[in-house]
Short mmCIF file of C-alpha atoms and ligand atoms in Angstrom, two decimals:
data_model
loop_
_atom_site.label_atom_id
_atom_site.label_comp_id
_atom_site.label_asym_id
_atom_site.label_seq_id
_atom_site.Cartn_x
_atom_site.Cartn_y
_atom_site.Cartn_z
CA MET A 225 0.00 0.00 0.00
CA SER A 226 1.18 3.56 -0.69
CA ALA A 227 1.74 6.22 1.94
CA ILE A 228 -1.89 7.12 1.27
CA LYS A 229 -4.02 5.02 3.56
CA SER A 230 -7.34 6.77 3.30
CA VAL A 231 -9.41 8.39 0.58
CA SER A 232 -12.81 9.97 0.01
CA VAL A 233 -15.00 8.94 -2.91
CA LEU A 234 -17.73 11.37 -4.01
CA GLY A 235 -20.31 10.05 -6.48
CA LEU A 236 -21.67 6.56 -5.98
CA GLY A 237 -23.08 5.50 -9.32
CA PRO A 238 -22.04 2.05 -10.58
CA MET A 239 -18.43 3.20 -11.16
CA GLY A 240 -18.09 5.02 -7.84
CA ARG A 241 -19.50 2.04 -5.94
CA ALA A 242 -17.17 -0.40 -7.76
CA THR A 243 -14.25 1.94 -6.99
CA VAL A 244 -15.13 2.01 -3.29
CA ARG A 245 -15.47 -1.78 -3.09
CA LEU A 246 -12.00 -2.28 -4.61
CA LEU A 247 -10.41 0.33 -2.33
CA LEU A 248 -11.96 -1.30 0.73
CA ALA A 249 -10.79 -4.73 -0.44
CA ALA A 250 -7.27 -3.31 -0.82
CA GLY A 251 -7.37 -2.11 2.79
CA TYR A 252 -7.98 1.63 2.34
CA ASP A 253 -10.03 3.62 4.79
CA VAL A 254 -12.79 5.06 2.58
CA THR A 255 -15.20 7.92 3.28
CA VAL A 256 -18.14 8.09 0.86
CA TRP A 257 -20.72 10.66 -0.18
CA ASN A 258 -23.46 10.79 -2.80
CA ARG A 259 -25.85 13.60 -3.76
CA SER A 260 -28.96 11.41 -3.42
CA PRO A 261 -29.61 9.19 -0.43
CA GLY A 262 -29.69 5.39 -0.52
CA LYS A 263 -26.27 4.73 -2.07
CA THR A 264 -24.03 4.66 1.02
CA GLU A 265 -25.72 2.02 3.19
CA ALA A 266 -24.50 -1.09 1.34
CA LEU A 267 -20.98 0.35 1.22
CA ALA A 268 -21.10 1.18 4.95
CA GLU A 269 -21.79 -2.51 5.60
CA LEU A 270 -18.48 -3.23 3.84
CA GLY A 271 -16.66 -0.74 6.04
CA ALA A 272 -16.99 2.60 4.22
CA LYS A 273 -17.69 5.72 6.28
CA PRO A 274 -20.62 7.80 5.01
CA ALA A 275 -20.24 11.59 5.20
CA ALA A 276 -23.27 13.85 5.63
CA THR A 277 -22.09 16.45 3.12
CA ALA A 278 -19.60 16.69 0.27
CA ALA A 279 -17.61 19.26 2.26
CA GLU A 280 -17.42 16.81 5.16
CA ALA A 281 -16.24 14.03 2.84
CA VAL A 282 -13.51 16.28 1.43
CA ALA A 283 -12.44 17.35 4.93
CA ALA A 284 -12.10 13.70 6.00
CA ASN A 285 -9.11 12.89 3.74
CA ASP A 286 -6.29 14.52 1.79
CA THR A 287 -7.11 12.51 -1.34
CA VAL A 288 -10.49 12.89 -3.01
CA LEU A 289 -11.80 10.79 -5.89
CA LEU A 290 -14.77 12.06 -7.91
CA SER A 291 -16.99 9.72 -9.94
CA LEU A 292 -19.75 11.95 -11.33
CA ILE A 293 -21.77 12.00 -14.53
CA HIS A 294 -19.70 14.87 -16.00
CA TYR A 295 -17.29 17.63 -15.01
CA ASP A 296 -20.04 20.19 -14.64
CA ALA A 297 -21.35 18.27 -11.61
CA MET A 298 -17.99 18.78 -9.87
CA TYR A 299 -18.49 22.54 -9.39
CA GLY A 300 -21.68 22.17 -7.35
CA VAL A 301 -20.34 19.18 -5.41
CA LEU A 302 -17.07 20.87 -4.37
CA GLU A 303 -18.42 24.42 -4.06
CA ALA A 304 -18.66 24.45 -0.28
CA ALA A 305 -15.56 22.28 0.34
CA ASP A 306 -12.15 23.60 1.43
CA LEU A 307 -9.78 22.20 -1.19
CA THR A 308 -6.60 23.78 0.17
CA GLY A 309 -3.81 21.18 0.18
CA LYS A 310 -6.07 18.41 -1.12
CA THR A 311 -5.44 16.11 -4.06
CA VAL A 312 -8.44 15.73 -6.36
CA VAL A 313 -8.62 12.90 -8.88
CA ASN A 314 -11.63 13.27 -11.17
CA LEU A 315 -12.60 9.89 -12.65
CA SER A 316 -15.63 11.33 -14.48
CA SER A 317 -15.92 11.32 -18.25
CA ASP A 318 -15.99 14.55 -20.27
CA SER A 319 -14.34 16.35 -23.17
CA PRO A 320 -10.64 17.35 -22.96
CA ALA A 321 -11.67 21.06 -22.97
CA ASN A 322 -14.13 20.65 -20.08
CA THR A 323 -11.48 18.67 -18.22
CA ALA A 324 -8.86 21.40 -18.66
CA LYS A 325 -11.38 23.97 -17.41
CA GLY A 326 -12.19 21.75 -14.41
CA ALA A 327 -8.48 21.32 -13.66
CA ASP A 328 -7.96 25.11 -13.64
CA TRP A 329 -10.90 25.49 -11.26
CA VAL A 330 -9.50 22.93 -8.81
CA LEU A 331 -5.92 24.26 -9.01
CA ALA A 332 -7.17 27.82 -8.33
CA ARG A 333 -8.64 26.50 -5.07
CA GLY A 334 -5.26 25.33 -3.83
CA ALA A 335 -5.52 21.61 -4.63
CA ARG A 336 -3.49 19.29 -6.85
CA PHE A 337 -5.32 17.62 -9.71
CA LEU A 338 -5.21 14.44 -11.78
CA THR A 339 -7.56 13.24 -14.52
CA GLY A 340 -8.60 9.59 -14.65
CA ALA A 341 -10.71 7.89 -17.30
CA TYR A 342 -11.82 4.32 -16.77
CA MET A 343 -11.44 2.20 -19.92
CA THR A 344 -13.33 -0.72 -18.45
CA GLN A 345 -15.98 -3.30 -19.21
CA SER A 346 -18.86 -1.42 -17.55
CA ASP A 347 -18.29 -1.35 -13.79
CA ASP A 348 -16.14 -4.50 -13.84
CA ILE A 349 -13.08 -2.43 -12.99
CA ALA A 350 -11.16 -5.50 -11.81
CA HIS A 351 -11.49 -7.19 -15.23
CA PRO A 352 -7.98 -8.05 -16.52
CA ALA A 353 -8.57 -5.93 -19.65
CA SER A 354 -9.48 -2.80 -17.63
CA LYS A 355 -7.26 0.24 -17.69
CA LEU A 356 -7.32 3.62 -16.01
CA TYR A 357 -6.09 6.32 -18.38
CA VAL A 358 -4.43 9.06 -16.33
CA SER A 359 -3.15 12.53 -17.23
CA GLY A 360 -1.71 15.38 -15.22
CA PRO A 361 1.62 15.76 -13.38
CA ALA A 362 3.67 12.55 -13.64
CA ASP A 363 5.10 12.91 -10.13
CA LEU A 364 1.63 13.24 -8.64
CA HIS A 365 0.58 10.11 -10.52
CA GLU A 366 3.62 8.26 -9.16
CA GLU A 367 2.59 9.29 -5.65
CA LEU A 368 -0.95 8.00 -6.13
CA ARG A 369 -0.07 5.04 -8.35
CA PRO A 370 -0.19 2.30 -5.65
CA MET A 371 -3.71 3.39 -4.67
CA LEU A 372 -4.90 3.86 -8.25
CA GLU A 373 -3.38 0.53 -9.29
CA SER A 374 -5.38 -1.21 -6.58
CA LEU A 375 -8.29 -0.41 -8.94
CA CYS A 376 -6.82 -1.55 -12.27
CA ALA A 377 -3.72 -1.11 -14.45
CA ASN A 378 -2.79 2.56 -14.98
CA VAL A 379 -1.55 4.21 -18.16
CA HIS A 380 -0.14 7.72 -17.67
CA LEU A 381 -0.61 9.58 -20.97
CA GLY A 382 1.09 12.90 -20.26
CA GLY A 383 0.94 16.13 -18.31
CA ASP A 384 -1.88 17.74 -20.30
CA TYR A 385 -5.03 17.19 -18.21
CA GLY A 386 -7.21 16.52 -21.28
CA LEU A 387 -5.12 13.66 -22.66
CA ALA A 388 -6.76 10.87 -20.66
CA GLN A 389 -10.14 12.07 -21.94
CA LEU A 390 -8.94 12.39 -25.53
CA TYR A 391 -7.87 8.74 -25.73
CA TYR A 392 -10.90 7.61 -23.73
CA GLN A 393 -13.43 9.49 -25.91
CA ALA A 394 -11.72 8.23 -29.10
CA GLY A 395 -12.09 4.69 -27.76
CA LEU A 396 -15.71 5.41 -26.89
CA ALA A 397 -16.40 6.71 -30.42
CA MET A 398 -15.53 3.22 -31.67
CA PHE A 399 -17.26 1.41 -28.82
CA HIS A 400 -20.58 3.26 -29.28
CA ALA A 401 -20.67 2.44 -32.99
CA TYR A 402 -19.77 -1.19 -32.23
CA LEU A 403 -22.52 -1.63 -29.62
CA ILE A 404 -25.21 -0.10 -31.84
CA SER A 405 -24.10 -2.09 -34.90
CA LEU A 406 -24.01 -5.29 -32.86
CA GLN A 407 -27.68 -4.83 -31.99
CA GLN A 408 -28.55 -4.19 -35.64
CA ALA A 409 -26.76 -7.44 -36.56
CA PHE A 410 -28.62 -9.42 -33.86
CA ALA A 411 -31.96 -7.93 -35.02
CA MET A 412 -31.16 -8.86 -38.65
CA ILE A 413 -30.40 -12.44 -37.64
CA GLU A 414 -33.40 -12.82 -35.36
CA ARG A 415 -35.97 -11.11 -37.63
CA SER A 416 -34.76 -13.21 -40.60
CA GLY A 417 -35.14 -16.50 -38.73
CA GLY A 418 -31.40 -16.98 -38.13
CA ASP A 419 -29.66 -18.02 -34.95
CA ILE A 420 -27.75 -15.49 -32.83
CA ASP A 421 -25.48 -18.22 -31.38
CA THR A 422 -24.46 -19.31 -34.89
CA PHE A 423 -23.62 -15.68 -35.68
CA LEU A 424 -21.55 -15.43 -32.50
CA GLU A 425 -19.66 -18.60 -33.40
CA LEU A 426 -19.00 -17.30 -36.92
CA SER A 427 -17.71 -13.96 -35.63
CA LYS A 428 -15.66 -15.24 -32.69
CA ASP A 429 -12.31 -14.58 -34.40
CA ASP A 430 -13.23 -11.06 -35.55
CA ALA A 431 -11.08 -9.39 -32.88
CA GLY A 432 -7.87 -10.54 -34.58
CA SER A 433 -9.07 -9.32 -37.95
CA GLN A 434 -10.12 -5.96 -36.44
CA ARG A 435 -6.59 -5.59 -35.07
CA ASP A 436 -5.19 -6.11 -38.60
CA PHE A 437 -7.60 -3.46 -39.97
CA SER A 438 -6.61 -1.07 -37.18
CA LEU A 439 -2.93 -1.38 -38.10
CA TYR A 440 -3.65 -0.99 -41.81
CA PHE A 441 -5.95 2.02 -41.37
CA ALA A 442 -3.59 3.65 -38.86
CA GLN A 443 -0.83 3.53 -41.46
CA ALA A 444 -3.26 4.84 -44.11
CA ALA A 445 -4.41 7.67 -41.78
CA LYS A 446 -0.80 8.80 -41.34
CA ASN A 447 -0.65 9.08 -45.13
CA GLY A 448 -3.97 10.93 -45.50
CA GLY A 449 -6.38 8.00 -45.41
CA TRP A 450 -7.43 4.90 -47.33
CA ASP A 451 -7.67 6.07 -50.95
CA ASP A 452 -8.57 3.04 -53.05
CA LEU A 453 -11.36 4.23 -55.37
CA ALA A 454 -12.53 0.73 -56.34
CA SER A 455 -12.80 -0.15 -52.64
CA LEU A 456 -14.77 3.04 -51.88
CA LYS A 457 -17.28 2.09 -54.59
CA MET A 458 -17.41 -1.50 -53.36
CA MET A 459 -18.02 -0.36 -49.76
CA HIS A 460 -20.80 1.98 -50.94
CA ALA A 461 -22.47 -0.90 -52.78
CA GLY A 462 -21.83 -3.23 -49.82
CA ALA A 463 -23.55 -0.80 -47.46
CA GLN A 464 -26.59 -0.95 -49.74
CA HIS A 465 -26.67 -4.74 -49.36
CA VAL A 466 -26.70 -4.40 -45.58
CA ILE A 467 -29.50 -1.81 -45.85
CA ASP A 468 -31.53 -4.15 -48.08
CA ALA A 469 -30.93 -7.20 -45.86
CA SER A 470 -31.95 -5.15 -42.80
CA GLU A 471 -34.98 -3.37 -44.19
CA ASP A 472 -36.30 -6.51 -45.96
CA ALA A 473 -36.45 -8.06 -42.50
CA GLY A 474 -38.07 -4.96 -40.97
CA VAL A 475 -34.86 -3.90 -39.20
CA ASP A 476 -33.83 -0.25 -38.79
CA ALA A 477 -30.82 0.45 -41.04
CA ALA A 478 -30.29 4.14 -40.17
CA ILE A 479 -26.76 3.51 -38.93
CA THR A 480 -25.80 1.81 -42.22
CA ARG A 481 -27.41 4.63 -44.21
CA THR A 482 -25.17 7.05 -42.30
CA ILE A 483 -22.16 4.86 -43.08
CA GLN A 484 -23.12 4.68 -46.75
CA ASP A 485 -23.41 8.46 -46.77
CA TYR A 486 -19.71 8.75 -45.87
CA TYR A 487 -18.79 6.64 -48.90
CA GLN A 488 -21.17 8.72 -51.05
CA ARG A 489 -19.60 11.97 -49.86
CA ALA A 490 -16.11 10.61 -50.50
CA LEU A 491 -17.12 9.56 -54.02
CA ASP A 492 -18.78 12.97 -54.65
CA ALA A 493 -15.66 14.82 -53.44
CA THR A 494 -13.50 12.54 -55.60
CA GLU A 495 -15.63 13.43 -58.63
CA ARG A 496 -15.45 17.14 -57.76
CA THR A 497 -11.71 17.35 -57.15
CA GLY A 498 -10.45 14.78 -59.66
CA ALA A 499 -8.36 13.03 -56.97
CA VAL A 500 -9.46 10.20 -54.66
CA VAL A 501 -10.82 11.63 -51.39
CA PRO A 502 -10.57 9.11 -48.52
CA VAL A 503 -13.41 9.00 -45.96
CA TYR A 504 -10.76 9.87 -43.35
CA ARG A 505 -10.40 13.31 -44.91
CA LEU A 506 -14.14 13.93 -44.44
CA PHE A 507 -13.73 13.21 -40.73
CA ARG A 508 -10.77 15.58 -40.61
CA GLY A 509 -12.99 18.28 -42.09
CA ASP A 510 -10.85 18.64 -45.21
CA HIS A 511 -13.89 18.36 -47.55
N1 NAP B 102 -20.69 2.84 -16.20
C1 NAP B 102 -19.67 2.57 -17.01
O1 NAP B 102 -19.61 1.51 -17.65
C2 NAP B 102 -18.55 3.56 -17.16
C3 NAP B 102 -17.34 3.13 -17.67
C4 NAP B 102 -16.29 4.03 -17.77
C5 NAP B 102 -16.49 5.35 -17.39
N2 NAP B 102 -17.69 5.76 -16.92
C6 NAP B 102 -17.85 7.16 -16.48
O2 NAP B 102 -17.75 7.19 -15.05
C7 NAP B 102 -18.56 8.26 -14.55
C8 NAP B 102 -19.53 7.69 -13.52
O3 NAP B 102 -20.35 6.76 -14.19
P1 NAP B 102 -21.46 5.87 -13.49
O4 NAP B 102 -21.81 4.80 -14.47
O5 NAP B 102 -21.06 5.50 -12.13
O6 NAP B 102 -22.75 6.75 -13.30
P2 NAP B 102 -23.32 8.11 -13.90
O7 NAP B 102 -24.77 7.89 -14.04
O8 NAP B 102 -22.60 8.56 -15.10
O9 NAP B 102 -23.00 9.11 -12.69
C9 NAP B 102 -23.66 8.91 -11.51
C10 NAP B 102 -23.17 9.81 -10.40
O10 NAP B 102 -23.15 11.19 -10.77
C11 NAP B 102 -23.92 11.90 -9.79
N3 NAP B 102 -24.47 13.11 -10.34
C12 NAP B 102 -25.12 13.28 -11.52
N4 NAP B 102 -25.44 14.59 -11.70
C13 NAP B 102 -24.98 15.24 -10.59
C14 NAP B 102 -25.01 16.59 -10.20
N5 NAP B 102 -25.54 17.53 -10.96
N6 NAP B 102 -24.46 16.89 -9.01
C15 NAP B 102 -23.91 15.94 -8.22
N7 NAP B 102 -23.84 14.64 -8.55
C16 NAP B 102 -24.38 14.30 -9.73
C17 NAP B 102 -24.98 10.90 -9.38
O11 NAP B 102 -25.60 11.30 -8.19
P3 NAP B 102 -27.11 10.84 -7.88
O12 NAP B 102 -27.02 9.41 -7.40
O13 NAP B 102 -27.55 11.77 -6.86
O14 NAP B 102 -27.90 10.95 -9.16
C18 NAP B 102 -24.12 9.66 -9.25
O15 NAP B 102 -23.38 9.68 -8.06
C19 NAP B 102 -19.28 8.88 -15.76
O16 NAP B 102 -18.58 10.02 -16.17
C20 NAP B 102 -19.21 7.78 -16.81
O17 NAP B 102 -19.27 8.28 -18.14
C21 NAP B 102 -18.72 4.89 -16.77
#
C-alpha cells in the first residue's frame, strides 16, 4: 500500500460504488458521499464511512476521488468544500476542454489535480482488460499510483489534463458504434429466422481481424487515409446490401445509411476534385 491510507470517494453511481469496493478490499479507509440518499448504506456494511455532506467528505481525507456524470457536476459538489492542500482525482468522463477547465478550477482553489478515465468493461473495474487512463503531473501520478493501481492497471498519458479524456473518448467513439451495430446485426439475424449463437460462433475470431484493420488504417491515416477508389465504390455498394438485408427483414438500417453516406460523400468529393478523397479526410474536415 502507498503512503496514502485513506481516501474519500464522491459520487456513488455504478463506477463510484465499484471503486469504493475495490479500495476497501485493498485495505484503504474510505469515506463516501453521494448527492442522493440510498447509495451509502450497502458500502457502509463493507466498512466505508458515510459523510453527511460533500464538504465533510472532502475534509475527512487529503485525497479525493470524484466519480460523477460529467465535469459540470464537480463545481456544485465541491463548491462548499475547502480544497486547500487536497489532491483531487476526477474519474468522471468529459471532453478534454471541459477537463482542462475543471483542472484550472480545482488548481485555483489550492488543490493538486489528476484526470482519470476508466477504460473498463462497464463497472467490472477489476477485469484483466481494464485500464485507467491518467493525465496530469507525472510525479503526482507516481505518488498515487499504488492506490490507483489497486483499482486496475494505470496508463499515464502525459501532463496535459485533457489527454486521458482524448484517448478515452476516441475509444468510446468506436465502442458506441460497435454496440449499436451489434444490436442491428442481432436484429437482422433474429428477424430473418437466423440463430444469434451461430452468428456469435461465426464472428468469434473477428477481434484478430479488427486488429489487422486497425494497423492498416492507422498507417493509411498517417498518409492521408485509405484512398482506393474501387474499394470506396465496393463499400458503398456493400452498405446498400446491408441496408436491403436489414430493411427486408423490418430492421432499422439508419446507422448503415449514415455509413453509406460517408462513402457517397467521398465519391462525390472525388468526382469534384479529380483526386481520390478518402473518408478519413471527411472526418478531418478537409472536404
Ligand atoms: N458505467 C460505465 O460503464 C462507465 C465506464 C467508464 C467510465 N464511466 C464514467 O464514469 C462516470 C460515472 O459513471 P457511473 O456509471 O457511475 O454513473 P453516472 O450515471 O454517469 O453518474 C452517476 C453519479 O453522478 C452523480 N451526479 C449526476 N449529476 C450530478 C449533479 N448535478 N451533481 C452531483 N452529482 C451528480 C450521481 O448522483 P445521484 O445518485 O444523486 O444521481 C451519481 O453519483 C461517468 O462520467 C461515466 O461516463 C462509466
